CSV table of C-alpha atoms and ligand atoms in Angstrom, one decimal:
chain,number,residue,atom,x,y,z
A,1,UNK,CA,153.7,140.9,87.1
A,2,UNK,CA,152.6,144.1,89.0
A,3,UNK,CA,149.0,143.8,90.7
A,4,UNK,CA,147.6,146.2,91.8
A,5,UNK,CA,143.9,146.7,94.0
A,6,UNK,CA,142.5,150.1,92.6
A,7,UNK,CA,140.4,152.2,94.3
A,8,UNK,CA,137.5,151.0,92.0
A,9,UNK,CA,137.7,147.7,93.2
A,10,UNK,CA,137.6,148.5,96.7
A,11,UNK,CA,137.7,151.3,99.4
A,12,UNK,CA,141.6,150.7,99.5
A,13,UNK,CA,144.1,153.0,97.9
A,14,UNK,CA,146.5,151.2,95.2
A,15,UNK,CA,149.0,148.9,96.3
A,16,UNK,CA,151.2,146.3,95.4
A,17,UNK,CA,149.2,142.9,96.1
A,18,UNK,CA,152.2,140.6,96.1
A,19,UNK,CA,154.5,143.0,98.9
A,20,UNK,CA,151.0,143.4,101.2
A,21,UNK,CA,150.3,139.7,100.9
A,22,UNK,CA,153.8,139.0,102.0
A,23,UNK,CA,154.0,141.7,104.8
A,24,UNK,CA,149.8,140.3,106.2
A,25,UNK,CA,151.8,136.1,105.8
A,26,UNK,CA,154.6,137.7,108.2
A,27,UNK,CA,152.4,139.5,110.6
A,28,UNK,CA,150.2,136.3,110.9
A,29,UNK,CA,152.1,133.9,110.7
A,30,UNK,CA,149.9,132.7,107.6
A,31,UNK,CA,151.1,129.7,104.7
A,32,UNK,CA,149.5,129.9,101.6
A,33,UNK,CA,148.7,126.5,100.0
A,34,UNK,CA,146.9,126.7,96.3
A,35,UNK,CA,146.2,124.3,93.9
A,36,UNK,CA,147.1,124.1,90.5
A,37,UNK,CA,143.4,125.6,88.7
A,38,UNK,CA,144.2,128.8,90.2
A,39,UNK,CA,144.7,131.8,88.6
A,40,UNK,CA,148.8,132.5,87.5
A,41,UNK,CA,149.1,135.5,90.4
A,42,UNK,CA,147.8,133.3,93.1
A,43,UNK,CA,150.0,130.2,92.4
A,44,UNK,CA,152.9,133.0,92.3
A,45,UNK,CA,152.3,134.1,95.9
A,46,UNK,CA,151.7,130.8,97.1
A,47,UNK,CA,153.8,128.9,99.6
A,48,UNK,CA,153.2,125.7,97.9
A,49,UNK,CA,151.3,124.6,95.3
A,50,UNK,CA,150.1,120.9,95.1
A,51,UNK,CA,147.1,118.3,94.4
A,52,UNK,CA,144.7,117.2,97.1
A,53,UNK,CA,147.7,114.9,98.2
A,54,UNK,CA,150.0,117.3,98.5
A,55,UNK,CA,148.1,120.0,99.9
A,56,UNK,CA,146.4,117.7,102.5
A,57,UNK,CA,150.5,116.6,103.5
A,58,UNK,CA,151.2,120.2,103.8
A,59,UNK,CA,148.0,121.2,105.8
A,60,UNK,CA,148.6,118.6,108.5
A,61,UNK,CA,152.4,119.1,108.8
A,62,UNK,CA,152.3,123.1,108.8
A,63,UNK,CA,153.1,125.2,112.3
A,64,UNK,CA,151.8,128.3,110.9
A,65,UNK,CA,148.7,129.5,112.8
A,66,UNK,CA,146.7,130.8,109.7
A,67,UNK,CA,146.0,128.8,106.7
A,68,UNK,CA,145.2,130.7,103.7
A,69,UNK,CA,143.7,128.0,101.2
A,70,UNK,CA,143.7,129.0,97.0
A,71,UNK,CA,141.2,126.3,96.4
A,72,UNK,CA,137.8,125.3,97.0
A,73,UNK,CA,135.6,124.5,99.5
A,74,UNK,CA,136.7,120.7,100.3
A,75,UNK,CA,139.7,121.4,100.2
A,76,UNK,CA,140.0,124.2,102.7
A,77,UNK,CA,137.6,121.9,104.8
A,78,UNK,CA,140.3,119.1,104.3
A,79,UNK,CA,142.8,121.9,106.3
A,80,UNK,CA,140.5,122.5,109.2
A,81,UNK,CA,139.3,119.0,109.6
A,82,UNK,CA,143.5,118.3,110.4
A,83,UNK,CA,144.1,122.0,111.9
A,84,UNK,CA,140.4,122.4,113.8
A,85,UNK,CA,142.1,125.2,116.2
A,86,UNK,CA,143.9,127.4,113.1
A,87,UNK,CA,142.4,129.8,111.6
A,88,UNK,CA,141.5,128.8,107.6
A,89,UNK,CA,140.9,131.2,105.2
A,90,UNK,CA,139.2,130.5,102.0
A,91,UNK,CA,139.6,133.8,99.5
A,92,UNK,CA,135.7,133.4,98.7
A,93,UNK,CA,133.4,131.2,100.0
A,94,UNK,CA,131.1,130.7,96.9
A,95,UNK,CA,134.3,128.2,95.6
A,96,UNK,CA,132.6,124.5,95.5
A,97,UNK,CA,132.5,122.2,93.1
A,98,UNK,CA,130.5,120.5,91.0
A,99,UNK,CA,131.6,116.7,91.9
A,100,UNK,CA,131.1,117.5,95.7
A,101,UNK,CA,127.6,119.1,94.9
A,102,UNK,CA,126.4,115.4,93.2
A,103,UNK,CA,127.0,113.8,96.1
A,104,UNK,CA,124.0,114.9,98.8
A,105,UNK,CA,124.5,113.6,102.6
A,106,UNK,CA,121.2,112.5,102.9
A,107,UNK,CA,120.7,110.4,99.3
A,108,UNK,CA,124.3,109.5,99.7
A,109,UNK,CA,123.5,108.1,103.5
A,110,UNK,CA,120.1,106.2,102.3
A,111,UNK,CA,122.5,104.8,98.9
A,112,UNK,CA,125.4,103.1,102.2
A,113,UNK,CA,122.6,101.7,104.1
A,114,UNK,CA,121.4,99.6,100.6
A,115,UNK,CA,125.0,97.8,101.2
A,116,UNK,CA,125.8,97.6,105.0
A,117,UNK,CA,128.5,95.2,104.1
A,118,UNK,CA,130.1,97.6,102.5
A,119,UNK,CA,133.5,99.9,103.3
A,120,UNK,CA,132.9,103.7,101.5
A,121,UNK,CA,136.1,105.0,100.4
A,122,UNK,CA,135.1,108.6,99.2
A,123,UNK,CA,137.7,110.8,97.0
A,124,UNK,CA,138.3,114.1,98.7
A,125,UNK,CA,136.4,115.8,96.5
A,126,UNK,CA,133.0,115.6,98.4
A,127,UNK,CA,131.9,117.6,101.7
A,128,UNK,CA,133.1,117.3,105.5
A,129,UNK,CA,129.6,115.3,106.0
A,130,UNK,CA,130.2,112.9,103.3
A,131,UNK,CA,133.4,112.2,104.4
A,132,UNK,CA,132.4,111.9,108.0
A,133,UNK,CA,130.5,108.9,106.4
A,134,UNK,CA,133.2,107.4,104.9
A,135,UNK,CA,135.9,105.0,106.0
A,136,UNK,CA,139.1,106.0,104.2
A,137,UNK,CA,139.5,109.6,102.0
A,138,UNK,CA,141.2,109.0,98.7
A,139,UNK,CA,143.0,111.5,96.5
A,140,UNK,CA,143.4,111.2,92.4
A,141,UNK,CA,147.4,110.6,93.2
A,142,UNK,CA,146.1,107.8,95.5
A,143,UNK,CA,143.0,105.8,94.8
A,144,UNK,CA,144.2,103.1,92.9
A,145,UNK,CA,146.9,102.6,95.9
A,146,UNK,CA,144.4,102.2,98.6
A,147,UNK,CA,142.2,100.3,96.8
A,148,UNK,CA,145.2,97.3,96.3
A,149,UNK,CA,146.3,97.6,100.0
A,150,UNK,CA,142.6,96.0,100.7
A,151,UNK,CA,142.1,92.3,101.2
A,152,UNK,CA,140.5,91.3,98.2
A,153,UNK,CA,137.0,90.2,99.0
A,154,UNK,CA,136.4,93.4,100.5
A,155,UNK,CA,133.6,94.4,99.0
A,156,UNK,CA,133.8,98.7,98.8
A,157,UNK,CA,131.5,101.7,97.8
A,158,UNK,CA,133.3,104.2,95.6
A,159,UNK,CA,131.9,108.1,96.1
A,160,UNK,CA,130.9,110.8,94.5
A,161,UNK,CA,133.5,110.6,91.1
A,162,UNK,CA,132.6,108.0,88.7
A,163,UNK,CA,134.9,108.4,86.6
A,164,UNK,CA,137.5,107.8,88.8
A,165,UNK,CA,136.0,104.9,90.3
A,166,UNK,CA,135.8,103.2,87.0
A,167,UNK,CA,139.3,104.2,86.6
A,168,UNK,CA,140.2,102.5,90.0
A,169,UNK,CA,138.0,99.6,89.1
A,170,UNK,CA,140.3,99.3,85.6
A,171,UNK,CA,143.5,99.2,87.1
A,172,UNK,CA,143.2,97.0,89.9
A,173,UNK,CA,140.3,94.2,88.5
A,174,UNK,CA,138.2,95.2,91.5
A,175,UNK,CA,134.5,95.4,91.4
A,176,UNK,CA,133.2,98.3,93.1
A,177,UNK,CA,129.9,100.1,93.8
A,178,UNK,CA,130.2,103.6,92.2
A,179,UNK,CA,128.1,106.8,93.3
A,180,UNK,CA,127.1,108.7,90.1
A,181,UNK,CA,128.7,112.1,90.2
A,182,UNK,CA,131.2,113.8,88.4
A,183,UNK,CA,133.1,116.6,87.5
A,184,UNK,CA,131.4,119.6,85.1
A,185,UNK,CA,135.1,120.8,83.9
A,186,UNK,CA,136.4,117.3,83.3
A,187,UNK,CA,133.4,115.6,81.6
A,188,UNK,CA,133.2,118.9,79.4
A,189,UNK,CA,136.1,117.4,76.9
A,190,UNK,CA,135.4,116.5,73.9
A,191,UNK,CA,136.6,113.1,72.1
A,192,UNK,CA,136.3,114.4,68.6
A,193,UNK,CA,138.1,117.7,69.0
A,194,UNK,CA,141.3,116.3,71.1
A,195,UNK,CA,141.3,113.4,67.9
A,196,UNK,CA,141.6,116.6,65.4
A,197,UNK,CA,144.2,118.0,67.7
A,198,UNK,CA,146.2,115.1,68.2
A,199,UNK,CA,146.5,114.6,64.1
A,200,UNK,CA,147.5,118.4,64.0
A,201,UNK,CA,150.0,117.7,66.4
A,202,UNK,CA,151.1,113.8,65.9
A,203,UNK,CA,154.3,114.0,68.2
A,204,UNK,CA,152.6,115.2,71.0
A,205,UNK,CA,151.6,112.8,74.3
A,206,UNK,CA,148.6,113.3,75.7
A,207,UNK,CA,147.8,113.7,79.3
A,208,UNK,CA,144.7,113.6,81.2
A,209,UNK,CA,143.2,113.6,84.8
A,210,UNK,CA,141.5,110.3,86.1
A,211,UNK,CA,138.4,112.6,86.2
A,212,UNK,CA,137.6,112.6,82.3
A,213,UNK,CA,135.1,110.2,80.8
A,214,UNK,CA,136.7,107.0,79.4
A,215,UNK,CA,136.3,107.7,76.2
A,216,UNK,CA,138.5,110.7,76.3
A,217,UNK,CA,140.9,108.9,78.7
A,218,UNK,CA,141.3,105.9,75.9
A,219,UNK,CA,143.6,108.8,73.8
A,220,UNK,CA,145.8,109.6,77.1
A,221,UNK,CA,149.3,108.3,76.8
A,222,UNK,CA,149.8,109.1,80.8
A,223,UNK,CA,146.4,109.5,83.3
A,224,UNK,CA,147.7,110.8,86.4
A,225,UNK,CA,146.9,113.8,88.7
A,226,UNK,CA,147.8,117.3,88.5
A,227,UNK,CA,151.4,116.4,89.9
A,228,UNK,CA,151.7,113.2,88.6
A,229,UNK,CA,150.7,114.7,85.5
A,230,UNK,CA,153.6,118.0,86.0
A,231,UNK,CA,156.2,115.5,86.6
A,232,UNK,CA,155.5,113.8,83.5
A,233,UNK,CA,155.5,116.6,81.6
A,234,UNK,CA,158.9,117.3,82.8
A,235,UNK,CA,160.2,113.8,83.0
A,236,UNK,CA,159.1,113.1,79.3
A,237,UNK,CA,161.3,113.3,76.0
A,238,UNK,CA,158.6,114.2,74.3
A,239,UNK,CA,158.4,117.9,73.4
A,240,UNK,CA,154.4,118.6,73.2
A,241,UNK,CA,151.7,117.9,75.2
A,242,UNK,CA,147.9,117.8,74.6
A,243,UNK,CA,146.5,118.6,78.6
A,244,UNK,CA,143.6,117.1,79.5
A,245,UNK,CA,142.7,118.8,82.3
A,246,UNK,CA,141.6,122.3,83.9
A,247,UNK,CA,144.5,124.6,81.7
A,248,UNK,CA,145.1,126.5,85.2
A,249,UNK,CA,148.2,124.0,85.5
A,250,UNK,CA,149.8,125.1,82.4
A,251,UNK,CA,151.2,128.1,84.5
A,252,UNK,CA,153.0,125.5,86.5
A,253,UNK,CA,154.2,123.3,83.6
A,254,UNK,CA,155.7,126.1,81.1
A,255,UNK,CA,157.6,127.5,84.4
A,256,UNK,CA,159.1,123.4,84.9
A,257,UNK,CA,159.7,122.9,81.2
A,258,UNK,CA,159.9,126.1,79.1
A,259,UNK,CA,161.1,124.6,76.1
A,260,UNK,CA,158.1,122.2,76.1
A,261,UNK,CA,154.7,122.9,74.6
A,262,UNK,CA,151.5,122.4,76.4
A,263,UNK,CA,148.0,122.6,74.4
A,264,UNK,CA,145.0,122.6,76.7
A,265,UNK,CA,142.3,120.2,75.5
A,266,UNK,CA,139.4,121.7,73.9
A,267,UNK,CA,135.6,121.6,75.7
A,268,UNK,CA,132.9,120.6,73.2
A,269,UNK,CA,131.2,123.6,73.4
A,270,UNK,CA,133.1,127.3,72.4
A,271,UNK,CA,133.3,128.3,75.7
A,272,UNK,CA,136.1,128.6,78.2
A,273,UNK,CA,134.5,125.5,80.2
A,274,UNK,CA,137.4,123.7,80.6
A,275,UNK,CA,138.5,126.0,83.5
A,276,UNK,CA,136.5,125.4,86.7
A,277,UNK,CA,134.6,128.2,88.1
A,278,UNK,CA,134.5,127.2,91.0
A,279,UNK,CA,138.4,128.0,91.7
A,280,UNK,CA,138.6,130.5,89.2
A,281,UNK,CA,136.1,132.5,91.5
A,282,UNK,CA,139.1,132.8,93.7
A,283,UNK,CA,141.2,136.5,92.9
A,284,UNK,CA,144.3,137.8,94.3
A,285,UNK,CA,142.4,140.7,95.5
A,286,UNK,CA,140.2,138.2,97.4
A,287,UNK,CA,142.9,136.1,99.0
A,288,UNK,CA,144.5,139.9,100.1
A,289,UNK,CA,141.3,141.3,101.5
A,290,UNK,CA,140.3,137.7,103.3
A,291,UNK,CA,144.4,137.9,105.2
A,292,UNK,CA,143.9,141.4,106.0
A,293,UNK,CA,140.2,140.6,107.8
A,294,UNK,CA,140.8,137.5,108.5
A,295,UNK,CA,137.9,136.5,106.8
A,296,UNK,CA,135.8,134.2,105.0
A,297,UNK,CA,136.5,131.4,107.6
A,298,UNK,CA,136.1,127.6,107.0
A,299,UNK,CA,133.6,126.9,110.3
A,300,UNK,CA,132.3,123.4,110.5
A,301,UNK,CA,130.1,121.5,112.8
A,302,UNK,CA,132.6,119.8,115.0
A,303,UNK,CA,130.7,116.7,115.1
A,304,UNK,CA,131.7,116.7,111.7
A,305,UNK,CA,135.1,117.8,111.8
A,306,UNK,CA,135.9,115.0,114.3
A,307,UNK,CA,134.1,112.1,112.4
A,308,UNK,CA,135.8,113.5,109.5
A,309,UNK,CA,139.1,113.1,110.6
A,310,UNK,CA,139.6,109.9,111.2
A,311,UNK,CA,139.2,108.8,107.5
A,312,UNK,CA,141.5,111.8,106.3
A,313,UNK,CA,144.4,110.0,108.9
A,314,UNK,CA,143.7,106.8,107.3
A,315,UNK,CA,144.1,108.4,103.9
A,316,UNK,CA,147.6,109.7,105.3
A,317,UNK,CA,148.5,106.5,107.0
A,318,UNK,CA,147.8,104.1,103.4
A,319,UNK,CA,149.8,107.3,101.6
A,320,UNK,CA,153.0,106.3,103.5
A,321,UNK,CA,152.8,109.9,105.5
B,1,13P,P1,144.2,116.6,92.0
B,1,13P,O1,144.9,117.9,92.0
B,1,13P,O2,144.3,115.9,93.3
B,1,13P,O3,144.6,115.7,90.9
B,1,13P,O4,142.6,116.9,91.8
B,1,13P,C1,142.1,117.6,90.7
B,1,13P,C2,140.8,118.3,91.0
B,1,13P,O5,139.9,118.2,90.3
B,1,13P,C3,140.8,119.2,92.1
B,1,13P,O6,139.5,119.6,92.2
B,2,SF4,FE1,135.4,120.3,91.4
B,2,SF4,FE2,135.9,119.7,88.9
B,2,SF4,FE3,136.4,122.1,89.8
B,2,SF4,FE4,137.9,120.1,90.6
B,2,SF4,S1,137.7,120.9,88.5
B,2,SF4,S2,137.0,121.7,91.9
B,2,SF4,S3,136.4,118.4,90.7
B,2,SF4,S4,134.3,121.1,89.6
């Protein structure tokens, strides 16, 4: 696909957006790491695409000097905490998320001093502050991993998603104490629609991100994250899938697995709120214009950034990395 930045979008004469992109990640030395929710161009021009895992692996092993992150806010944050002296770039600022935005550092630190006795393990989906907090950073690829490597009267608070947490809680008979938060894209599924669409399509599996509600969940045939849930899709011998999860992915899994079918889950509204808008506020023409200025920049305070740290390592450390 040919994109092109036309003079009404910007000052700039036209031009091909995937040759200048290449040219600016050549002249500065740049790697571009996106996530699955973004848009099909960006994922196209990427360097890698990945989950939180994967794209924390790849920010804390790259020797490029510029990252250029197609995601949102935590998860560029994520690449400076491991990289504070490169450059990250983060095509538009605005991109947060809902899940991090439940989770306030000052209600969240008054909710850990109730249990002193407690360790916080915090999915990396909350801010630098929360997770300076924290004691060990979690991913959706990763949570239930972590929680079995600890001894088991460790008694452990589980922030911001609680969805995953009571996912985590399911699969390893742990108790934990869960922060009330969650995601707007993945609680927006709805229960009664993906029933109708599973008896219109009765040979397909479904699968569905550890963020949805449980009663959405109890339909999935495989709950896994974005990766986990790629690799099924390509691993399977089933032919359809019913995706339960931000349809941004889908670009990936019809490029693994062409002669599969993948059906994106239906919100319960008619809207198109089963895409986040947080990473679709993230453009091509965005992640161009941020390489060539070099800007919007992930800054952070850097007592922060270093408190931060150390529960990200211990993340990568339980992850076998
Ligand atoms: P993963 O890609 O790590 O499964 O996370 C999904 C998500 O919601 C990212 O915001
Ligand atoms: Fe946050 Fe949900 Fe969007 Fe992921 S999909 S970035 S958890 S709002």
């Amino acid at each position: 696909m040919f994109t092109t930045l036309t003079p009404a979008a910007s000052p700039l004469p036209s031009l091909d957006l995937f040759a200048a992109i290449e040219t600016l990640k050549r002249d500065l030395n740049a790697v571009i790491l996106a996530h699955y929710y973004q848009e099909p161009d960006i994922q196209d021009v990427a360097d890698y695409i990945g989950d939180s895992l994967g794209l924390s692996r790849q920010a804390a092993a790259t020797s490029a000097d510029v990252i250029v992150f197609a995601g949102v806010h935590f998860m560029a944050e994520t690449a400076k905490i491991l990289n504070p002296d490169k450059l990250v770039l983060l095509p538009d600022l605005n991109a947060g998320c809902s899940l991090a935005d439940s989770c306030p550092p000052d209600a969240f630190a008054a909710f850990k001093a109730k249990h002193p006795d407690h360790l916080v393990i915090s999915y990396i989906n909350c801010t630098a502050a929360i997770k300076a907090m924290s004691d060990i950073i979690c991913t959706s690829s990763n949570a239930v991993s972590i929680v079995q490597q600890l001894p088991a009267d460790q008694k452990i608070i589980f922030a911001p998603d609680r969805n995953l947490g009571r996912y985590v809680m399911q699969q390893t008979g742990r108790d934990m104490v869960l922060w009330q938060g969650s995601c707007m894209v993945h609680e927006t599924f709805s229960e009664k629609k993906l029933v109708q669409l599973q008896g219109a399509h009765p040979q397909a599996e479904v699968i569905a991100h550890p963020e949805c509600e449980e009663m959405v969940l109890r339909h999935a045939h495989f709950v896994g994250s974005t990766t986990a849930l790629l690799n099924y899709a390509q691993q399977s011998a089933s032919r359809e899938f019913i995706v339960v999860t931000e349809p941004g992915i889908i670009h990936q899994m019809q490029k693994q697995a062409p002669d599969k079918v993948f059906i994106p889950a239906p919100p319960t509204a008619t809207c198109a709120c089963n895409e986040c808008p947080h990473m679709r506020l993230n453009t091509l023409e965005k992640l161009y214009l941020a390489m060539k200025n070099r800007q919007p920049e992930i800054i952070l305070d850097p007592k922060v950034q270093q408190e931060a740290l150390k529960p990200i390592q211990r993340m990568l450390e339980l992850s076998g990395s």
